Short mmCIF file of C-alpha atoms in Angstrom, two decimals:
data_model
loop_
_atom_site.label_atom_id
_atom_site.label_comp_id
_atom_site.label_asym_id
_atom_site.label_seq_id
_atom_site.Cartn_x
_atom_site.Cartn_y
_atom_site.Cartn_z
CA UNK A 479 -44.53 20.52 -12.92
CA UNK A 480 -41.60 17.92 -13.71
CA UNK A 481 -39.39 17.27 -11.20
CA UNK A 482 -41.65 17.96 -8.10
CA UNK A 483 -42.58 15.98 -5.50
CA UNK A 484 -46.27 15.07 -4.52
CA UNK A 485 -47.03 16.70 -0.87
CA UNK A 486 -48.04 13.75 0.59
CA UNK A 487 -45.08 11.65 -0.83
CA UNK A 488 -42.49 14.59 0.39
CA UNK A 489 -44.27 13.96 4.42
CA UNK A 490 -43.69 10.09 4.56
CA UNK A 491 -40.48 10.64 3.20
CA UNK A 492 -40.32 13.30 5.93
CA UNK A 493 -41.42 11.14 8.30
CA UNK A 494 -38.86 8.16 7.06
CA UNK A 495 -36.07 10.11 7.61
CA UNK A 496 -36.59 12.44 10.63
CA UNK A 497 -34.56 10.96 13.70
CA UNK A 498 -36.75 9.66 16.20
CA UNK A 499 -37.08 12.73 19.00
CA UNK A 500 -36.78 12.22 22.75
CA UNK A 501 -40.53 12.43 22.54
CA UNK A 502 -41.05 8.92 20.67
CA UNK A 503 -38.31 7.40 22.52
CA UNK A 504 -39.42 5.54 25.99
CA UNK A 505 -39.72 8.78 28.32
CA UNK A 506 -37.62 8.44 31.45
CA UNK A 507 -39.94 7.18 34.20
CA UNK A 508 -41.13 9.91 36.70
CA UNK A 509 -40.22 10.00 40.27
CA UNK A 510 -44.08 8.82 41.62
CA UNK A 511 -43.45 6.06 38.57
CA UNK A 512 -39.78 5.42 40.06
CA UNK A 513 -40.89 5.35 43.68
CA UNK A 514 -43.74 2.80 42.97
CA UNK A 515 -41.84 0.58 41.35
CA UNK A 516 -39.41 0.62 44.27
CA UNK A 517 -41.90 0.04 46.66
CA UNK A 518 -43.37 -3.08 44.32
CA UNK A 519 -39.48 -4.24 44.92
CA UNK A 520 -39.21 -3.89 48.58
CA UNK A 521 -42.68 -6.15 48.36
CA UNK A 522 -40.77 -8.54 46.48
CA UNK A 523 -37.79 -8.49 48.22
CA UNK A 524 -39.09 -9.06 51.37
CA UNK A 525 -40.38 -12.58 50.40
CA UNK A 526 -37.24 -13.40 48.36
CA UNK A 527 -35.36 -12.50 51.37
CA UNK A 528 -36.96 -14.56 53.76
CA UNK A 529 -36.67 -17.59 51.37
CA UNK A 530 -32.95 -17.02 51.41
CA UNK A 531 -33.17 -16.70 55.27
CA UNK A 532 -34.51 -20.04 55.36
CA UNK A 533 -33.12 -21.66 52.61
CA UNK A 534 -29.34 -20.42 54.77
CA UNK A 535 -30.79 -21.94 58.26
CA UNK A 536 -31.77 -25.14 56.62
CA UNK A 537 -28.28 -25.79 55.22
CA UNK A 538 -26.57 -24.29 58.13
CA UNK A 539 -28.71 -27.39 59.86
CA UNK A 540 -28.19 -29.79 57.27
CA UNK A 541 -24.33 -29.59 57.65
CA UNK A 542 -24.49 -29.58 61.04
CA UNK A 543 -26.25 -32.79 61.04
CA UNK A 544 -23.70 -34.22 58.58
CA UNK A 545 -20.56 -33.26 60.52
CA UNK A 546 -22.19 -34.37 63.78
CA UNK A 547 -22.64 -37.98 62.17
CA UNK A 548 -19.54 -37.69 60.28
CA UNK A 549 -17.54 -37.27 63.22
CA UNK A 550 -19.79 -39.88 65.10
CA UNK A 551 -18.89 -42.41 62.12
CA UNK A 552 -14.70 -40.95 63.43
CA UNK A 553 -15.20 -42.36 66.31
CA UNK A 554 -16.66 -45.56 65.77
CA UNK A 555 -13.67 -46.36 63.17
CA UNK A 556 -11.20 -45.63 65.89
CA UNK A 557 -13.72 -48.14 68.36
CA UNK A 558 -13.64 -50.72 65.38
CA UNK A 559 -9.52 -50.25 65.15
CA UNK A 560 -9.25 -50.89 68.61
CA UNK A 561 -11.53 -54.27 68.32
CA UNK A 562 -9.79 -55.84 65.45
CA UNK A 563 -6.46 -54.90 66.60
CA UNK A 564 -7.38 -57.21 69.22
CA UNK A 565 -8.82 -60.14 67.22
CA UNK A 566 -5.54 -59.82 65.49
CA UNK A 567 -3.69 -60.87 68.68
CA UNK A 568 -5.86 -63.00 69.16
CA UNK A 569 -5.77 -64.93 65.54
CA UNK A 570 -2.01 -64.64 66.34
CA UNK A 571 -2.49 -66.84 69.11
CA UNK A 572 -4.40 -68.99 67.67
CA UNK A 573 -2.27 -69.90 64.38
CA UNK A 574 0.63 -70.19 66.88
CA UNK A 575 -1.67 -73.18 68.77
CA UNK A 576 -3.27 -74.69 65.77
CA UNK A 577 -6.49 -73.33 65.90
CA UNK A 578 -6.62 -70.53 63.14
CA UNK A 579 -8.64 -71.85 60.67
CA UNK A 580 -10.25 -69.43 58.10
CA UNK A 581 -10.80 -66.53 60.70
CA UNK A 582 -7.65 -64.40 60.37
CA UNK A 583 -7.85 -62.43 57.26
CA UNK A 584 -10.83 -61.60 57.97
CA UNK A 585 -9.67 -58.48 60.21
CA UNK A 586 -7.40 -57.10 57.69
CA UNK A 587 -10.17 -55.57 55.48
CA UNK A 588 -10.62 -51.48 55.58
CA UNK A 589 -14.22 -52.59 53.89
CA UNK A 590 -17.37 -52.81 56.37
CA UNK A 591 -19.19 -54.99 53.73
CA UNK A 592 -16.36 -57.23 53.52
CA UNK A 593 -15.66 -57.34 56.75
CA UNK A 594 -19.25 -58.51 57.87
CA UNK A 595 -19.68 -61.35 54.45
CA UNK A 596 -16.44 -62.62 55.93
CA UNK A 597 -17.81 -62.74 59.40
CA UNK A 598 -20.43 -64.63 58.45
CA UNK A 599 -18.40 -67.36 57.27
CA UNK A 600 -17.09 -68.41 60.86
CA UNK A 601 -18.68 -70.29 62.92
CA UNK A 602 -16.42 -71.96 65.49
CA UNK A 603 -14.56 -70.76 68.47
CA UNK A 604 -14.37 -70.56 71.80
CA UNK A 605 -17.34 -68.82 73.89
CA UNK A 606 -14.44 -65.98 74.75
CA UNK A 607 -13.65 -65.61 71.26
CA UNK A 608 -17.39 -65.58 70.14
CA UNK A 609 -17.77 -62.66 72.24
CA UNK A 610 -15.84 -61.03 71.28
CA UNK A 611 -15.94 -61.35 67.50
CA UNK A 612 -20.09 -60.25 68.40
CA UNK A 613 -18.99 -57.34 69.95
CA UNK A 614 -16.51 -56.76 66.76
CA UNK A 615 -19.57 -58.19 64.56
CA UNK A 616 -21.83 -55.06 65.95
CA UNK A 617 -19.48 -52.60 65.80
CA UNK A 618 -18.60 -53.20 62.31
CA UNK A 619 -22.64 -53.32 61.35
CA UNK A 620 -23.04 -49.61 63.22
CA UNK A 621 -19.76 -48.43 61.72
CA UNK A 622 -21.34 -49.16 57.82
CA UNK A 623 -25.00 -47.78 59.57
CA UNK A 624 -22.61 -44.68 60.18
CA UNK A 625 -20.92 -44.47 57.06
CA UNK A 626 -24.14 -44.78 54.89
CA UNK A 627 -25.73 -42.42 57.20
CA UNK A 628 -23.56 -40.21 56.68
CA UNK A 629 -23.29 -40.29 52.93
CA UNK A 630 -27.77 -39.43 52.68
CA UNK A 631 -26.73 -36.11 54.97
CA UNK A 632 -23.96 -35.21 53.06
CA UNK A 633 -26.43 -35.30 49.54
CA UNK A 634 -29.03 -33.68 51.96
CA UNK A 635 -26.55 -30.41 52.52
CA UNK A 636 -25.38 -30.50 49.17
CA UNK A 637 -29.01 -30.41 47.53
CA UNK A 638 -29.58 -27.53 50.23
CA UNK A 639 -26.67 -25.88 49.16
CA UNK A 640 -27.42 -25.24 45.90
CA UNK A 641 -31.10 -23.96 46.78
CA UNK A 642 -29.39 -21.20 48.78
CA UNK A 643 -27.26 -20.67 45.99
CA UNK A 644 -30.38 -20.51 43.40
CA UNK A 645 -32.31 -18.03 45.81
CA UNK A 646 -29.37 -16.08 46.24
CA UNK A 647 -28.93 -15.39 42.73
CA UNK A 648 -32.56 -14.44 42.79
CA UNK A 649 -32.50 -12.01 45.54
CA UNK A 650 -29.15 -10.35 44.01
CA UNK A 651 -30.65 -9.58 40.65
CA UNK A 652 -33.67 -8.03 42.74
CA UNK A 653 -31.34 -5.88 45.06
CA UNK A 654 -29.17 -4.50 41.74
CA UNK A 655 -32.61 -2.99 40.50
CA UNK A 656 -33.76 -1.21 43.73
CA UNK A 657 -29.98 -0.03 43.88
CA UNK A 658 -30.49 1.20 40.67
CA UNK A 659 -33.68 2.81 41.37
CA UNK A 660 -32.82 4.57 44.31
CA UNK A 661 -29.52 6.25 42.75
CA UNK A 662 -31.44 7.28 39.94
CA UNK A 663 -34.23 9.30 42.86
CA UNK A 664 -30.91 10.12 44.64
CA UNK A 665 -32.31 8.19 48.20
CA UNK A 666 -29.33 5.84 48.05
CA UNK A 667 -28.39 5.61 52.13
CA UNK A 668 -25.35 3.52 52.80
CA UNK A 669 -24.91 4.37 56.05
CA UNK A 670 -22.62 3.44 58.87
CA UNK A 671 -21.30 0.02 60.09
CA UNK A 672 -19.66 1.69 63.05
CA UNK A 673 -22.98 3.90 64.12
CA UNK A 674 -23.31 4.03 67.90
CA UNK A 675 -27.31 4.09 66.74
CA UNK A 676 -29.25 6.25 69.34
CA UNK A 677 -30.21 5.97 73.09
CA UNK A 678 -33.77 4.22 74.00
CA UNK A 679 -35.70 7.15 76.44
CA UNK A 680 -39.55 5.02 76.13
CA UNK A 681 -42.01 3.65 78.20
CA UNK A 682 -40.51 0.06 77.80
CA UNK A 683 -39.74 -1.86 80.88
CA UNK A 684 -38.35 -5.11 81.57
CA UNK A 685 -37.02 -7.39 78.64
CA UNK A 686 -39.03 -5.27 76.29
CA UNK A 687 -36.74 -2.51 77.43
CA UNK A 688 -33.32 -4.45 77.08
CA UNK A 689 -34.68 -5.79 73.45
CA UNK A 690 -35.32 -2.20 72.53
CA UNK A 691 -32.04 -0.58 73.61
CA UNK A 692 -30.08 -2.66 71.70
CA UNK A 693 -32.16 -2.14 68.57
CA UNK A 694 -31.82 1.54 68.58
CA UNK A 695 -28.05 1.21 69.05
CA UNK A 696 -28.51 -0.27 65.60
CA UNK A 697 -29.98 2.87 64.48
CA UNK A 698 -28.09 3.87 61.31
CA UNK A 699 -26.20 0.70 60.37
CA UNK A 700 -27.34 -0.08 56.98
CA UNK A 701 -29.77 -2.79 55.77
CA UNK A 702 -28.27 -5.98 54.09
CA UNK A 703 -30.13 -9.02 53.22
CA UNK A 704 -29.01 -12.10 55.26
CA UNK A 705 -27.21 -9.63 57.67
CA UNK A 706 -27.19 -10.60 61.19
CA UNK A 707 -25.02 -7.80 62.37
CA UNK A 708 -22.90 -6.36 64.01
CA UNK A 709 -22.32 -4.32 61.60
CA UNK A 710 -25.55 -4.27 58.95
CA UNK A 711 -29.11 -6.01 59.67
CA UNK A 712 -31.78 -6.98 57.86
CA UNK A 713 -35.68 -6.90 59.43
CA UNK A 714 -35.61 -10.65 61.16
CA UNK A 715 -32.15 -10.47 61.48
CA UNK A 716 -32.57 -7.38 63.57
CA UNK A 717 -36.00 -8.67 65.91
CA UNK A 718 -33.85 -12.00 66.63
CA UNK A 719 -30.53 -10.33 67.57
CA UNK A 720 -32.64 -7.65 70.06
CA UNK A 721 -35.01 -9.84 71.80
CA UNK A 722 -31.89 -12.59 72.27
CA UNK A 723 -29.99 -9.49 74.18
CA UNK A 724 -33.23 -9.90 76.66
CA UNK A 725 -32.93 -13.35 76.69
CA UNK A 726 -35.81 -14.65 74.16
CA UNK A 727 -34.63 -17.05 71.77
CA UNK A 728 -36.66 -16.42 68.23
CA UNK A 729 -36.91 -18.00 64.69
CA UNK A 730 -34.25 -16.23 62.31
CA UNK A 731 -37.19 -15.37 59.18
CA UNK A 732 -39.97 -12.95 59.48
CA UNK A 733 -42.64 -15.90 58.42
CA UNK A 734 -41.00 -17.83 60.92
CA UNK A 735 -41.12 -15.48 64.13
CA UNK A 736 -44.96 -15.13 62.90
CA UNK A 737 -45.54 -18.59 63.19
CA UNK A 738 -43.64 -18.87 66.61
CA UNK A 739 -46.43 -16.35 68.02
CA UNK A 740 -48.98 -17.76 66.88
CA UNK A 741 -50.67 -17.70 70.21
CA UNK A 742 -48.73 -14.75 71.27
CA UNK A 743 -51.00 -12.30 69.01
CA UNK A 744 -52.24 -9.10 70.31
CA UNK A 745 -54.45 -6.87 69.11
CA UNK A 746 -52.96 -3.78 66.95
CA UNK A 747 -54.76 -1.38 69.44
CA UNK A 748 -53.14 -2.94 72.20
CA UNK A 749 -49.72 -2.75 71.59
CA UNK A 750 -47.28 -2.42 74.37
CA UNK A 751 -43.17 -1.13 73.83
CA UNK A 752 -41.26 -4.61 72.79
CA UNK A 753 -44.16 -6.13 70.69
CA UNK A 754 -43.20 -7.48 67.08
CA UNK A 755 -44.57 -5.79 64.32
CA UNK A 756 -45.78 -7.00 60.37
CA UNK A 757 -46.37 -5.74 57.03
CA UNK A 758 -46.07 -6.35 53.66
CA UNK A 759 -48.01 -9.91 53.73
CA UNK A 760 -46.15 -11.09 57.33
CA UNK A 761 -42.75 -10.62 54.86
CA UNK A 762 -41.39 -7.76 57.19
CA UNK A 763 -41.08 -7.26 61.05
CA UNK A 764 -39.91 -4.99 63.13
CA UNK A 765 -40.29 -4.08 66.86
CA UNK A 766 -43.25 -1.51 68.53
CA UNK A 767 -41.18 0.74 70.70
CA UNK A 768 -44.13 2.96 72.51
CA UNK A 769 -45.69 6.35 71.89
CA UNK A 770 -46.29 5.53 68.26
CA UNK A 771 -42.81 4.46 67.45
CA UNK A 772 -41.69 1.58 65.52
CA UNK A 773 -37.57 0.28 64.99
CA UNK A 774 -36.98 -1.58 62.57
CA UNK A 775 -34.42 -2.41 59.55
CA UNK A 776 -36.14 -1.43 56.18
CA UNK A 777 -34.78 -2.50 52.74
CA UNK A 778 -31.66 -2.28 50.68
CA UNK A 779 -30.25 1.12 50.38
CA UNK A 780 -31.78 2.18 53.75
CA UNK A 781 -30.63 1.78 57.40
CA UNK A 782 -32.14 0.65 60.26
CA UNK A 783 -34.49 3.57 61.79
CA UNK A 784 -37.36 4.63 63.94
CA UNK A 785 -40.65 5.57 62.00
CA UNK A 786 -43.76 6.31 63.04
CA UNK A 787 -46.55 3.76 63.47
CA UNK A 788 -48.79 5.47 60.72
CA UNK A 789 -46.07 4.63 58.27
CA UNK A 790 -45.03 1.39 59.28
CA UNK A 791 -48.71 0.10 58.26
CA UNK A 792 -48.88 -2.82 60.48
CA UNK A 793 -50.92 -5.63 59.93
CA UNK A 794 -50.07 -7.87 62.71
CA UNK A 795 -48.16 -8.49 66.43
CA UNK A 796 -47.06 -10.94 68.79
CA UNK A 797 -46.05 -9.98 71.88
CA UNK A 798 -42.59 -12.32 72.51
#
């Protein structure tokens, strides 16, 4: 018996060295596994993209505002130039008479705050003079109101900015896993930029029926979050663009055309061609296009296409 093994010793060791099989390894996820964890995703996505939707409108508003105030603050530096090039002349005159006292170097600051402690300083002259050194006085004061202005906008945009870059980052780690996911089920739809989409034949009328023609021209162009077209769209991107062909101005996010109809609503069972469409918790709309229809622009690695109503699983419309 020397020199042998125990049976029970000889299986762990066994069981020590055997290679770990496919069997122990984590098993490859099955397509229903694959296809619910997309659609958990889209959910996802959906929300993350409307928070970069908004997060990009507020700083495309916050920068407005800046350079509008920025380029008011311009022009009231070229008004102030044009004052105190004046008050120079007149100082001029005044030295060349006598009469300059401690007032001249007081234009020759580039410093608001400087300018106006100077100003304060002076307090004789004659009632033409006093005028205008008032007139000089206020535009100095709105010039600095200007300037300081526009120095809390500029902070305002740049705080902004870097929320839209933080939610971006977000939403771009989300959109690598779904395109991940739908290579690996083989569903992976680029589509076409340049697609002519299809032609509208429904029971629209009116603006409903210009809102819908242009959205099935879309049909085909691929979904991109943020897009606003031409050339890919994503859901709100999609219902602003076609109901602005017909003339209806709407909020750029899903939550934000929702809010905009808020007494607009109509009833699911009375939906007419044109009316917007929700799922997904009010994170995704598209637009009803008659006889059970519904256009819209899905999620990444789609493009935009009709679907039935029964699919679509709305849970709310506004009729714009």
């Amino acid at each position: 018996m020397r020199g042998r093994v125990p049976v029970a010793a000889g299986l762990a060791a066994v069981v020590l060295l055997t290679p770990m099989t496919g069997a122990e390894a984590d098993p490859k996820p099955t397509v229903a596994q694959a296809k619910a964890k997309l659609s958990k995703l889209n959910e996802q996505a959906d929300k993350l993209v409307d928070r970069y939707n908004a997060a990009n409108e507020k700083w495309k508003k916050s920068r407005q505002k800046y350079l509008a105030i920025n380029e008011d603050y311009k022009k009231q530096n070229v008004r102030v130039e044009a004052l105190r090039s004046g008050l120079v002349s007149m100082a001029v005159s005044s030295y060349q008479v006598g009469e300059m006292g401690s007032w001249g170097g007081v234009f020759y600051s580039s410093n608001p705050d400087a300018m106006l402690s100077g100003l304060a300083t002076l307090n004789h002259m004659s009632a033409e003079r006093a005028g205008r050194l008032r007139e000089y006085e206020g535009a100095i004061k709105d010039l600095k109101d200007r300037r300081d202005q526009s120095k809390v906008v500029y902070k305002e945009a740049a705080d902004v900015k870097d929320e839209l870059a933080g939610e971006k980052e977000k939403v771009d780690k989300l959109v690598r896993e779904q395109m991940k996911l739908l290579r690996s089920l083989g569903t992976f739809n680029p589509g076409n930029p340049n697609s002519a989409g299809v032609v509208y034949t429904g029971p629209a009328s009116g603006n409903a029926l210009e809102a819908l023609q242009f959205a099935y021209k879309q049909v085909g162009k691929p979904y991109r979050y943020g897009g606003t077209g031409p050339g890919a769209w994503d859901c709100s991107g999609l219902v602003q663009a076609a109901w602005a062909a017909a003339g209806v101005r709407l909020p750029r996010t899903s939550y934000e055309q929702w809010a905009w109809g808020a007494s607009r609503r109509v009833s699911l069972d009375e939906l007419q061609p044109g009316d917007l469409l929700w799922h997904a918790g009010y994170g995704h709309v598209g637009i009803y296009a008659g006889d059970g229809k519904v256009v819209h622009a899905p999620q990444t690695g789609d493009v935009v296409k009709i679907v039935s109503l029964a699919e679509y699983h709305a849970i709310g419309a506004v009729r714009p």
